[in-house]
Coordinates of C-alpha atoms in Angstrom, one line a residue:
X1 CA 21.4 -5.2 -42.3
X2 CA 22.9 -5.7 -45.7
X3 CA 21.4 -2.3 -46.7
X4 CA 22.7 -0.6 -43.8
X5 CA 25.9 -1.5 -44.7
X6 CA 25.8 -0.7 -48.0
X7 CA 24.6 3.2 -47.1
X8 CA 28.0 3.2 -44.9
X9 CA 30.4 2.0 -47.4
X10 CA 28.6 4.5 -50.0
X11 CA 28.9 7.3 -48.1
X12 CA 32.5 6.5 -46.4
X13 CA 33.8 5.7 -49.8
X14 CA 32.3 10.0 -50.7
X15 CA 33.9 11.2 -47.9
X16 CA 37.2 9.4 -49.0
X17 CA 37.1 11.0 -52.9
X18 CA 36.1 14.7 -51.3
X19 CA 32.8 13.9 -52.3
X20 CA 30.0 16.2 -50.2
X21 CA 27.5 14.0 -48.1
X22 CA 24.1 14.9 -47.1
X23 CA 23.3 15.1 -43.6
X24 CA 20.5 12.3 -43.7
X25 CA 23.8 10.1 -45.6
X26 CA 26.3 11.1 -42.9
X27 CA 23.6 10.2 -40.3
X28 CA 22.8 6.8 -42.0
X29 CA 26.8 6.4 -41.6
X30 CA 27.1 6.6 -38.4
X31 CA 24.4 4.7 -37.8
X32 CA 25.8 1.5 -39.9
X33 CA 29.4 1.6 -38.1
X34 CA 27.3 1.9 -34.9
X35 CA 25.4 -1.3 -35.9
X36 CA 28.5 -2.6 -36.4
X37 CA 30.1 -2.1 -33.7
X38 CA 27.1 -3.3 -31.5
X39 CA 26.3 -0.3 -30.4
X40 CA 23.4 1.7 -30.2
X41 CA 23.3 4.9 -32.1
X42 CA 22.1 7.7 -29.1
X43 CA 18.6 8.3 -28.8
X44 CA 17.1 11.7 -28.7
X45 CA 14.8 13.1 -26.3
X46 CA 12.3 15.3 -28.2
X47 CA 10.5 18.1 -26.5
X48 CA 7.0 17.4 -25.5
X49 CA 4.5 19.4 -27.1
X50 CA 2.4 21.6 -25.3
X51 CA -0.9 21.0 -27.0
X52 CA -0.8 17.6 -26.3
X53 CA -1.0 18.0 -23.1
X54 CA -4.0 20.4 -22.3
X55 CA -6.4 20.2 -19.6
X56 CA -8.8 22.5 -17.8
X57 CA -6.8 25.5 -15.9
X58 CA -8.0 25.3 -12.4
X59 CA -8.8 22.0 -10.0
X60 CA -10.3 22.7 -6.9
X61 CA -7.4 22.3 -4.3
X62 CA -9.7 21.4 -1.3
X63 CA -11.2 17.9 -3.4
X64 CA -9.5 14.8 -2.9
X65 CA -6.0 14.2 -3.5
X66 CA -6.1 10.9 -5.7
X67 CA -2.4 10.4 -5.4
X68 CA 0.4 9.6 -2.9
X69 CA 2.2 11.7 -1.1
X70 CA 5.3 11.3 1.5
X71 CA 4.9 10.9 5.1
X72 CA 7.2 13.4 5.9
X73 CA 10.6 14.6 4.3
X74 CA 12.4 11.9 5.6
X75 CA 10.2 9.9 3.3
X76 CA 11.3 11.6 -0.3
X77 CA 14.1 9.9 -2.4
X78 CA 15.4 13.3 -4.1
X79 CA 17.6 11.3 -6.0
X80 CA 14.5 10.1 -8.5
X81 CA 14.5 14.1 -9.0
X82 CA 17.8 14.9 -9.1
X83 CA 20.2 12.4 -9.7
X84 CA 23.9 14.4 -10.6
X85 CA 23.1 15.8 -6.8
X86 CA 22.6 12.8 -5.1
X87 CA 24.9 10.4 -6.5
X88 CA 23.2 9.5 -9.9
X89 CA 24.3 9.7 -13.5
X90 CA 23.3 11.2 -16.4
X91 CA 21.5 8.1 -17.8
X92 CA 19.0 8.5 -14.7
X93 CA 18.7 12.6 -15.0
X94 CA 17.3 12.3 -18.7
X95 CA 15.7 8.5 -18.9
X96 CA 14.0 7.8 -16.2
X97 CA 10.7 10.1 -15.1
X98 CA 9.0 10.4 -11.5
X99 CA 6.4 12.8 -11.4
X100 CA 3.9 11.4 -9.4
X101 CA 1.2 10.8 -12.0
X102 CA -0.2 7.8 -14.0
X103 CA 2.3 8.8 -16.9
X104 CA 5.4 9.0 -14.8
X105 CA 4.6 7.1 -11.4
X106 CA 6.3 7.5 -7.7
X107 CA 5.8 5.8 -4.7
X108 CA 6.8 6.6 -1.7
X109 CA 8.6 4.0 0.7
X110 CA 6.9 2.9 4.2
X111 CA 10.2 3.7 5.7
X112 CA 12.5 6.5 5.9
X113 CA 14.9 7.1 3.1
X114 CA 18.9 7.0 3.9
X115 CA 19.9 10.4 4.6
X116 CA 21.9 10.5 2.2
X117 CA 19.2 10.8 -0.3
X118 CA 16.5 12.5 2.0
X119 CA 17.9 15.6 1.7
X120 CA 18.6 15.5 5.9
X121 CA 22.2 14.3 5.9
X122 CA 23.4 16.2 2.3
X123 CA 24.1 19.7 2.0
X124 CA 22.2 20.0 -0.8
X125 CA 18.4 20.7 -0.5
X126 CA 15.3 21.9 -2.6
X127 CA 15.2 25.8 -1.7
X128 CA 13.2 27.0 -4.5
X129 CA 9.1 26.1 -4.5
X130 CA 6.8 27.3 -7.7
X131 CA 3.4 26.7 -6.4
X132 CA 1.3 25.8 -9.2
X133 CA 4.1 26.0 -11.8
X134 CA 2.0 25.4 -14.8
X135 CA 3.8 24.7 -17.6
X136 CA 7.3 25.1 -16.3
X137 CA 8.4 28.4 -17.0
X138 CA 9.2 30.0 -14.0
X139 CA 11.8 27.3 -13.4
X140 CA 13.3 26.4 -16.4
X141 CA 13.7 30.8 -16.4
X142 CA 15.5 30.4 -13.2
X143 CA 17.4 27.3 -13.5
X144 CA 20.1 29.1 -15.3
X145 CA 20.0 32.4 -13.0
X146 CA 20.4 30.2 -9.8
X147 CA 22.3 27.1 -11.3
X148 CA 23.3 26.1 -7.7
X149 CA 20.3 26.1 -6.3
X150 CA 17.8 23.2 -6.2
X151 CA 13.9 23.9 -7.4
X152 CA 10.8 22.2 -7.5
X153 CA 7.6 23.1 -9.5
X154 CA 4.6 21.8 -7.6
X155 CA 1.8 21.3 -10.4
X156 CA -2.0 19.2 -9.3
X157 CA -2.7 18.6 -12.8
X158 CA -1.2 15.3 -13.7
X159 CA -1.2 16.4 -17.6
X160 CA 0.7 19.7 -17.2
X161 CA 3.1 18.1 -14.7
X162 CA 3.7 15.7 -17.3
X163 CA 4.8 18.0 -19.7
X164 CA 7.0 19.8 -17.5
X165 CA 8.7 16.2 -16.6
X166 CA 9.4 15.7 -20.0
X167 CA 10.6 19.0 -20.9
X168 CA 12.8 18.6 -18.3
X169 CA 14.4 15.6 -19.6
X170 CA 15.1 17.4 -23.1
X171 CA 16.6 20.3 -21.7
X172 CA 19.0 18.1 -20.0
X173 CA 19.4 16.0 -23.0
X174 CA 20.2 18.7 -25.3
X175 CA 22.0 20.9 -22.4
X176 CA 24.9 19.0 -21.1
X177 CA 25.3 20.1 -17.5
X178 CA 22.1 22.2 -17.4
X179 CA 18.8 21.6 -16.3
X180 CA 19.7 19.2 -13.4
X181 CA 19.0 21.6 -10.6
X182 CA 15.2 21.6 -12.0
X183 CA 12.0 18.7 -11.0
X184 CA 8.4 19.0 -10.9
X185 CA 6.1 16.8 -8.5
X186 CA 2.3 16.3 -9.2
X187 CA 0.7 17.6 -5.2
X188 CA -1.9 19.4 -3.7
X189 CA 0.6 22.2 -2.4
X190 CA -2.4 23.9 0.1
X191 CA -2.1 20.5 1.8
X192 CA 1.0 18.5 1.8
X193 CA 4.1 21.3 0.9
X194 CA 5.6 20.5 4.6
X195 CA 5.4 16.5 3.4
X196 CA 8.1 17.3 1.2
X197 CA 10.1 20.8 2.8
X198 CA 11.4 20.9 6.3
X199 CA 11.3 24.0 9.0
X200 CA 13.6 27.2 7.2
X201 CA 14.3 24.9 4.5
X202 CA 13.4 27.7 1.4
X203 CA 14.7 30.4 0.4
X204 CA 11.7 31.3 -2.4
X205 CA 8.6 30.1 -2.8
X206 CA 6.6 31.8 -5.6
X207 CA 3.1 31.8 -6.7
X208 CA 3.0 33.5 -10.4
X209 CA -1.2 33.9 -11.7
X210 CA -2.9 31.6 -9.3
X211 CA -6.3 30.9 -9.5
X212 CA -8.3 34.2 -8.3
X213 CA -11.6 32.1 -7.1
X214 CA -13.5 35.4 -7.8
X215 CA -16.7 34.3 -6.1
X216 CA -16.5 35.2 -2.1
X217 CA -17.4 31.8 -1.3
X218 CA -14.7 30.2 -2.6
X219 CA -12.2 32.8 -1.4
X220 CA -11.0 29.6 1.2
X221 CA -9.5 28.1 -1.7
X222 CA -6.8 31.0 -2.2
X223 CA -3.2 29.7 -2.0
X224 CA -2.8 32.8 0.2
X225 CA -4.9 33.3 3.3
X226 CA -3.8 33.8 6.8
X227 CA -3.6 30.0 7.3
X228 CA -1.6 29.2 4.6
X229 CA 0.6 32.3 5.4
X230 CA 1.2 30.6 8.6
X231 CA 3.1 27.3 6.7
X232 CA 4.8 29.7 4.8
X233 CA 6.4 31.6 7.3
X234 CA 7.4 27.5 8.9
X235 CA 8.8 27.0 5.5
X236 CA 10.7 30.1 4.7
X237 CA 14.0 30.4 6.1
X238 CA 14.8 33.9 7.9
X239 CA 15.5 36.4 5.0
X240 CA 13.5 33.8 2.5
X241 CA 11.0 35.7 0.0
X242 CA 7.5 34.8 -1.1
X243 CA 6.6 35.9 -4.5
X244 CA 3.1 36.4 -5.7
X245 CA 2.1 38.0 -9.3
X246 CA -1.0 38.2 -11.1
X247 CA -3.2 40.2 -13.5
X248 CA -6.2 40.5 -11.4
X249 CA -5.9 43.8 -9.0
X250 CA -8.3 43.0 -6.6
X251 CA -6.3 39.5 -6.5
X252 CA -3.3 41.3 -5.8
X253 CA -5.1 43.4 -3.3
X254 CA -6.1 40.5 -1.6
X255 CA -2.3 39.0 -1.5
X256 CA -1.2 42.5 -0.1
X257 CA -3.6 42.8 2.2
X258 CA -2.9 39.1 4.0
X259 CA 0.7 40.0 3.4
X260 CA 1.5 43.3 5.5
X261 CA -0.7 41.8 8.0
X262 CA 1.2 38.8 8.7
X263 CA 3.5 39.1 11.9
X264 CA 6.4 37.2 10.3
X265 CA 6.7 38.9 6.7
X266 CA 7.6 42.4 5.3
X267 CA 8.0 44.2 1.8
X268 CA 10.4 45.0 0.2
X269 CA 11.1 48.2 -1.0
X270 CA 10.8 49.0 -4.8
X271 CA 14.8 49.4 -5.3
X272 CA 15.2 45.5 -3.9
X273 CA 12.7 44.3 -6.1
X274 CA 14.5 46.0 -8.7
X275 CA 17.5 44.5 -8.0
X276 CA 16.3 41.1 -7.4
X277 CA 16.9 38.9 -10.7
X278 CA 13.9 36.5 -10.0
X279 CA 11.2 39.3 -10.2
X280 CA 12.4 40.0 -14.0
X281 CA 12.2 36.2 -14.6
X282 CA 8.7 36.4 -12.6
X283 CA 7.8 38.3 -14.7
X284 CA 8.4 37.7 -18.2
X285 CA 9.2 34.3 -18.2
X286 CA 6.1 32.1 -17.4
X287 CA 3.6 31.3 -20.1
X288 CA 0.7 33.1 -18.4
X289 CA 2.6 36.1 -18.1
X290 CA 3.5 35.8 -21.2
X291 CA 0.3 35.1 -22.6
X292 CA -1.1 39.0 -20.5
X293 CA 1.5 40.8 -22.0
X294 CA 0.3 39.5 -25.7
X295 CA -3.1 40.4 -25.0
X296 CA -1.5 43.8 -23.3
X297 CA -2.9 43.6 -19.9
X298 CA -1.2 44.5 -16.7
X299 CA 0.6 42.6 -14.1
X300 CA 0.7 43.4 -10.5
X301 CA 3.7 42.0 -7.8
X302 CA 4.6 42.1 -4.7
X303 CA 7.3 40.2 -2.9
X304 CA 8.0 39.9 0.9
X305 CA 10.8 39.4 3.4
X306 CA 10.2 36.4 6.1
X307 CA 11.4 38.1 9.1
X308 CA 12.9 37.2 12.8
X309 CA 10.2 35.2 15.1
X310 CA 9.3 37.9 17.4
X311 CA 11.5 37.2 20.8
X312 CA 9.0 36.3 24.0

């Protein structure tokens, strides 16, 4: 203590004579009148680095999920994921972590959540889904192009969800205001996506380089398939837009084919892409896209329209 004090009045006494201070000196400063004071000086959030969170790339979706999920909607406390929006502070938005893995922890009540936290009696929902978000780029990318919009990343791999958690909480450390419309949740999204979203509840749900499972027989483990098309479709509002990009052609044949097929979706034309600001962020702003435009390969896209239910 008596050294901390000592390092203030040193430097306080520089600043008084005109004296230049270092930065580590002015730091230490602040730091002693903080201790006396009884404060605390702020704490930093550093940003995670990515290499210390590395894992394998692909988990087969159709193994067992080993972690909880909600019953339903009514069972998700968004305020955990998004405090400023549902009556929280800032404290809780950069601090405290639920991302449904060992590092970061959530359970899910037996009983419904208050409505007022649910996301059923609030006029604020999650309307933005990247399925299989990887290491968050996609999101953080759009956060500030749709900054009144909520989004979720859904990641299975409880290390790269992790990492997106806690990049999350730096951005919103070191970006007053930003970042809070932004969460990740560890799930298996081919099986428990309408545990967490309500009928017409999205608006975009994207899936950027998913895994191509090139071998025929595990073609059933394709986020898109006619099934899965079919939860989709519940999922999306009318006028809501799935978004699928990858480098592997016959991968994007597959998505187009299972697309145009679908009763309840249609493309849109190549001016609407165009002029849709998510495809540029699709696009360039993920790390795997990223990654194929280093190594100078091609990307292929396609984004479709959920349509009317066909009257009877």
């Amino acid at each position: 203590r008596r050294k901390v004090l000592k390092t203030a009045s040193t430097a306080s006494k520089r600043i008084m004579e005109g004296q230049k201070v270092s930065g580590t000196k002015r730091k230490e400063m602040e730091e002693g009148k903080a201790e006396l004071q009884g404060a605390q000086p702020e704490k930093t959030i550093a940003m995670p680095k990515k290499s210390d969170f590395r894992m394998r790339a692909h988990i087969n979706p159709l193994g067992d999920t080993p972690f909880p999920f909600p019953q339903s909607p009514d069972y998700v406390n968004w305020r955990l994921h998004f405090p400023m929006y549902f009556g929280g502070n800032k404290e809780e938005s950069v601090q405290k972590i639920f991302a449904n893995t060992p590092k970061h922890p959530l359970c899910y009540s037996v009983d419904p959540e208050d409505d007022s936290v649910n996301g059923k009696g609030t006029e604020k929902q999650v309307e933005i889904l990247d399925v299989g978000c990887g290491y968050g780029g996609l999101i953080v990318g759009l956060a500030t192009v749709f900054p009144d919009s909520l989004m979720m990343g859904i990641e299975i791999r409880d290390k790269v969800t992790d990492y997106v958690a806690e990049r999350i909480a730096a951005l919103r450390n070191e970006n007053e205001g930003q970042y809070q419309n932004i969460a990740v949740i560890r799930s298996n999204a081919m099986r428990h996506l309408a545990n967490y979203v309500r009928k017409g509840q999205l608006s975009k749900l994207f899936f950027c380089f998913p895994d191509p499972h090139f071998k025929r027989i595990h073609h059933k483990r394709r986020i898109v398939s006619s099934n899965l098309l079919n939860d989709y479709a519940y999922l999306l509002k009318e006028g809501g837009k799935i978004y699928c990009i990858t480098d592997v052609n016959d991968l994007h044949v597959w998505h187009e084919e299972h697309l145009a097929k679908h009763p309840l979706f249609e493309k849109l034309s190549e001016e609407e892409m165009k002029a849709d600001p998510a495809v540029e962020v699709m696009v360039t702003n993920t790390e795997e896209g990223k990654k194929v435009a280093r190594m100078g390969g091609s990307k292929y896209y396609t984004v479709y329209r959920r349509i009317k239910n066909p009257t009877a």
